[in-house]
GROMACS .gro file of C-alpha atoms in nm:
model
  172
    1MET     CA    1 -19.212  -3.331 -11.488
    2LEU     CA    2 -19.004  -3.132 -11.238
    3ASN     CA    3 -18.682  -3.298 -11.132
    4ASN     CA    4 -18.491  -3.156 -10.834
    5HIS     CA    5 -18.697  -2.837 -10.832
    6ILE     CA    6 -18.934  -2.709 -10.570
    7LEU     CA    7 -19.249  -2.506 -10.638
    8ILE     CA    8 -19.293  -2.247 -10.362
    9MET     CA    9 -19.581  -1.999 -10.375
   10GLY     CA   10 -19.602  -2.026 -10.752
   11ALA     CA   11 -19.228  -1.971 -10.811
   12LEU     CA   12 -19.001  -2.243 -10.940
   13MET     CA   13 -18.695  -2.271 -10.713
   14ALA     CA   14 -18.373  -2.458 -10.805
   15PRO     CA   15 -18.182  -2.640 -10.534
   16ALA     CA   16 -17.879  -2.458 -10.390
   17ALA     CA   17 -17.534  -2.563 -10.507
   18GLU     CA   18 -17.315  -2.737 -10.253
   19PRO     CA   19 -17.029  -2.517 -10.128
   20THR     CA   20 -16.682  -2.599 -10.261
   21PHE     CA   21 -16.330  -2.476 -10.193
   22ASN     CA   22 -16.184  -2.233 -10.443
   23SER     CA   23 -15.909  -2.356 -10.671
   24ASN     CA   24 -15.624  -2.120 -10.753
   25GLU     CA   25 -15.792  -2.037 -11.086
   26GLN     CA   26 -16.117  -1.940 -10.911
   27ALA     CA   27 -15.979  -1.773 -10.599
   28ALA     CA   28 -16.121  -1.430 -10.527
   29SER     CA   29 -15.835  -1.331 -10.298
   30THR     CA   30 -15.505  -1.199 -10.424
   31ARG     CA   31 -15.356  -1.343 -10.105
   32VAL     CA   32 -15.426  -1.690 -10.243
   33LYS     CA   33 -15.314  -1.616 -10.599
   34ASP     CA   34 -15.013  -1.387 -10.551
   35TYR     CA   35 -14.696  -1.518 -10.388
   36LEU     CA   36 -14.323  -1.462 -10.359
   37GLU     CA   37 -14.035  -1.706 -10.399
   38VAL     CA   38 -13.672  -1.638 -10.313
   39ALA     CA   39 -13.349  -1.827 -10.368
   40PHE     CA   40 -13.053  -1.773 -10.139
   41GLN     CA   41 -12.693  -1.783 -10.253
   42PRO     CA   42 -12.574  -2.147 -10.258
   43THR     CA   43 -12.312  -2.233  -9.996
   44THR     CA   44 -12.083  -2.381 -10.260
   45GLN     CA   45 -11.972  -2.211 -10.579
   46GLY     CA   46 -12.189  -2.336 -10.867
   47GLY     CA   47 -12.435  -2.503 -10.628
   48ALA     CA   48 -12.798  -2.555 -10.723
   49VAL     CA   49 -13.029  -2.252 -10.698
   50VAL     CA   50 -13.348  -2.350 -10.517
   51PHE     CA   51 -13.649  -2.117 -10.497
   52GLU     CA   52 -13.855  -2.133 -10.178
   53ARG     CA   53 -14.203  -1.989 -10.131
   54ILE     CA   54 -14.222  -1.730  -9.851
   55PRO     CA   55 -14.510  -1.790  -9.608
   56LEU     CA   56 -14.679  -1.449  -9.625
   57THR     CA   57 -14.899  -1.322  -9.342
   58THR     CA   58 -15.049  -1.043  -9.554
   59GLU     CA   59 -15.117  -0.991  -9.920
   60LEU     CA   60 -14.804  -0.949 -10.130
   61ALA     CA   61 -14.735  -0.582 -10.197
   62GLY     CA   62 -14.706  -0.478 -10.557
   63PHE     CA   63 -14.374  -0.432 -10.731
   64VAL     CA   64 -14.291  -0.061 -10.731
   65PRO     CA   65 -14.034   0.027 -10.998
   66THR     CA   66 -13.816   0.328 -10.932
   67ARG     CA   67 -13.835   0.577 -11.216
   68ASN     CA   68 -13.629   0.893 -11.240
   69VAL     CA   69 -13.768   1.163 -11.467
   70THR     CA   70 -13.551   1.457 -11.573
   71ARG     CA   71 -13.681   1.748 -11.779
   72LYS     CA   72 -13.477   2.016 -11.946
   73ASP     CA   73 -13.615   2.308 -12.142
   74THR     CA   74 -13.419   2.327 -12.463
   75TYR     CA   75 -13.566   2.604 -12.676
   76GLN     CA   76 -13.876   2.804 -12.761
   77GLU     CA   77 -14.077   2.744 -13.081
   78ALA     CA   78 -14.176   3.034 -13.310
   79ASP     CA   79 -14.530   3.014 -13.172
   80GLY     CA   80 -14.397   3.069 -12.819
   81SER     CA   81 -14.434   2.709 -12.702
   82GLU     CA   82 -14.145   2.543 -12.522
   83VAL     CA   83 -13.990   2.217 -12.627
   84SER     CA   84 -13.817   2.009 -12.361
   85LEU     CA   85 -13.617   1.695 -12.338
   86VAL     CA   86 -13.752   1.428 -12.109
   87ALA     CA   87 -13.525   1.150 -11.987
   88VAL     CA   88 -13.678   0.855 -11.803
   89SER     CA   89 -13.450   0.602 -11.641
   90GLY     CA   90 -13.520   0.302 -11.422
   91SER     CA   91 -13.317   0.203 -11.123
   92GLY     CA   92 -13.464  -0.105 -10.966
   93GLY     CA   93 -13.760  -0.084 -10.733
   94ASN     CA   94 -13.891  -0.266 -10.428
   95ILE     CA   95 -14.139  -0.522 -10.300
   96GLN     CA   96 -14.255  -0.519  -9.939
   97PHE     CA   97 -14.383  -0.829  -9.761
   98MET     CA   98 -14.441  -0.976  -9.417
   99THR     CA   99 -14.390  -1.323  -9.278
  100ALA     CA  100 -14.462  -1.477  -8.938
  101SER     CA  101 -14.200  -1.384  -8.681
  102THR     CA  102 -14.168  -1.752  -8.589
  103ALA     CA  103 -14.125  -1.882  -8.945
  104ALA     CA  104 -13.797  -2.057  -9.029
  105MET     CA  105 -13.786  -1.847  -9.347
  106ARG     CA  106 -13.756  -1.536  -9.129
  107ASN     CA  107 -13.414  -1.650  -9.006
  108LYS     CA  108 -13.289  -1.705  -9.363
  109LEU     CA  109 -13.413  -1.361  -9.466
  110LEU     CA  110 -13.255  -1.198  -9.159
  111ALA     CA  111 -12.923  -1.369  -9.231
  112ALA     CA  112 -12.928  -1.245  -9.592
  113ALA     CA  113 -13.015  -0.892  -9.475
  114ASN     CA  114 -12.746  -0.886  -9.205
  115LYS     CA  115 -12.473  -1.024  -9.434
  116GLY     CA  116 -12.578  -0.813  -9.733
  117GLU     CA  117 -12.608  -1.124  -9.948
  118PRO     CA  118 -12.804  -1.102 -10.272
  119VAL     CA  119 -13.114  -1.312 -10.329
  120LEU     CA  120 -13.294  -1.409 -10.645
  121PHE     CA  121 -13.670  -1.369 -10.651
  122LYS     CA  122 -13.981  -1.457 -10.848
  123SER     CA  123 -14.279  -1.245 -10.755
  124HIS     CA  124 -14.597  -1.406 -10.890
  125TYR     CA  125 -14.889  -1.168 -10.943
  126ASP     CA  126 -15.123  -1.429 -11.087
  127SER     CA  127 -15.423  -1.207 -11.015
  128ALA     CA  128 -15.276  -0.963 -11.272
  129GLY     CA  129 -15.127  -1.225 -11.507
  130VAL     CA  130 -14.769  -1.103 -11.466
  131GLN     CA  131 -14.455  -1.201 -11.277
  132VAL     CA  132 -14.144  -1.006 -11.184
  133TRP     CA  133 -13.814  -1.197 -11.172
  134GLY     CA  134 -13.476  -1.069 -11.070
  135SER     CA  135 -13.212  -1.015 -10.805
  136ALA     CA  136 -13.236  -0.806 -10.490
  137ARG     CA  137 -13.103  -0.725 -10.147
  138VAL     CA  138 -13.313  -0.798  -9.840
  139VAL     CA  139 -13.391  -0.511  -9.602
  140ASP     CA  140 -13.506  -0.599  -9.249
  141ARG     CA  141 -13.799  -0.375  -9.142
  142GLY     CA  142 -13.833  -0.543  -8.802
  143ILE     CA  143 -14.136  -0.657  -8.605
  144GLN     CA  144 -14.464  -0.513  -8.727
  145GLY     CA  145 -14.786  -0.488  -8.529
  146GLY     CA  146 -14.915  -0.354  -8.201
  147ARG     CA  147 -14.887  -0.491  -7.852
  148ASN     CA  148 -15.206  -0.696  -7.889
  149ASP     CA  149 -15.117  -0.837  -8.231
  150ILE     CA  150 -14.939  -1.158  -8.314
  151PRO     CA  151 -14.612  -1.012  -8.443
  152ASP     CA  152 -14.515  -1.032  -8.806
  153TRP     CA  153 -14.172  -0.955  -8.946
  154GLY     CA  154 -14.150  -0.699  -9.225
  155PHE     CA  155 -13.901  -0.714  -9.511
  156THR     CA  156 -13.838  -0.522  -9.830
  157LEU     CA  157 -13.670  -0.658 -10.139
  158GLU     CA  158 -13.465  -0.372 -10.282
  159ILE     CA  159 -13.447  -0.472 -10.646
  160VAL     CA  160 -13.111  -0.460 -10.824
  161LYS     CA  161 -13.220  -0.610 -11.157
  162TYR     CA  162 -13.561  -0.724 -11.280
  163GLN     CA  163 -13.765  -0.832 -11.578
  164TYR     CA  164 -14.137  -0.870 -11.640
  165VAL     CA  165 -14.249  -1.222 -11.729
  166ASP     CA  166 -14.587  -1.348 -11.849
  167LYS     CA  167 -14.770  -1.641 -11.687
  168ASP     CA  168 -14.601  -1.886 -11.926
  169GLY     CA  169 -14.249  -1.774 -11.830
  170ASN     CA  170 -14.183  -1.558 -12.139
  171ALA     CA  171 -14.011  -1.221 -12.103
  172ILE     CA  172 -14.242  -0.928 -12.172
   0.00000   0.00000   0.00000
């Protein structure tokens, strides 16, 4: 007995599945899964730190750590090969993002950029299973887009201090 199947020209066909909306766990788009939260300096000393999700208009750019590599030849081995010292140091990094030019969050970000106030951030790269948490300064990159586009406002977080965190909130 065939239940819910159709026989067409000798081939057994199963009914099509009904379409459903993706959940965050099933989303194919990094724009759905990856997001950025910032916390602005509380107005009162010791005030509560509240993280707010930034309404992004494009996919969140990846965290780009700044690495400085210095090499110095030290001596030559008996076989003629050179041995060198390599020093690698980190000095922050950056994350670029865009938000709607009419978003209320834009005004908060502009104020932090203009006053040079630090922000805390949590950059969630759920599509990669990693987060980056830390402190940064906001850099205003201005209106982005052409004359026929709906304008977006570009910002860069210039990272002062950061740490990698797994999806459960543990430092990596």
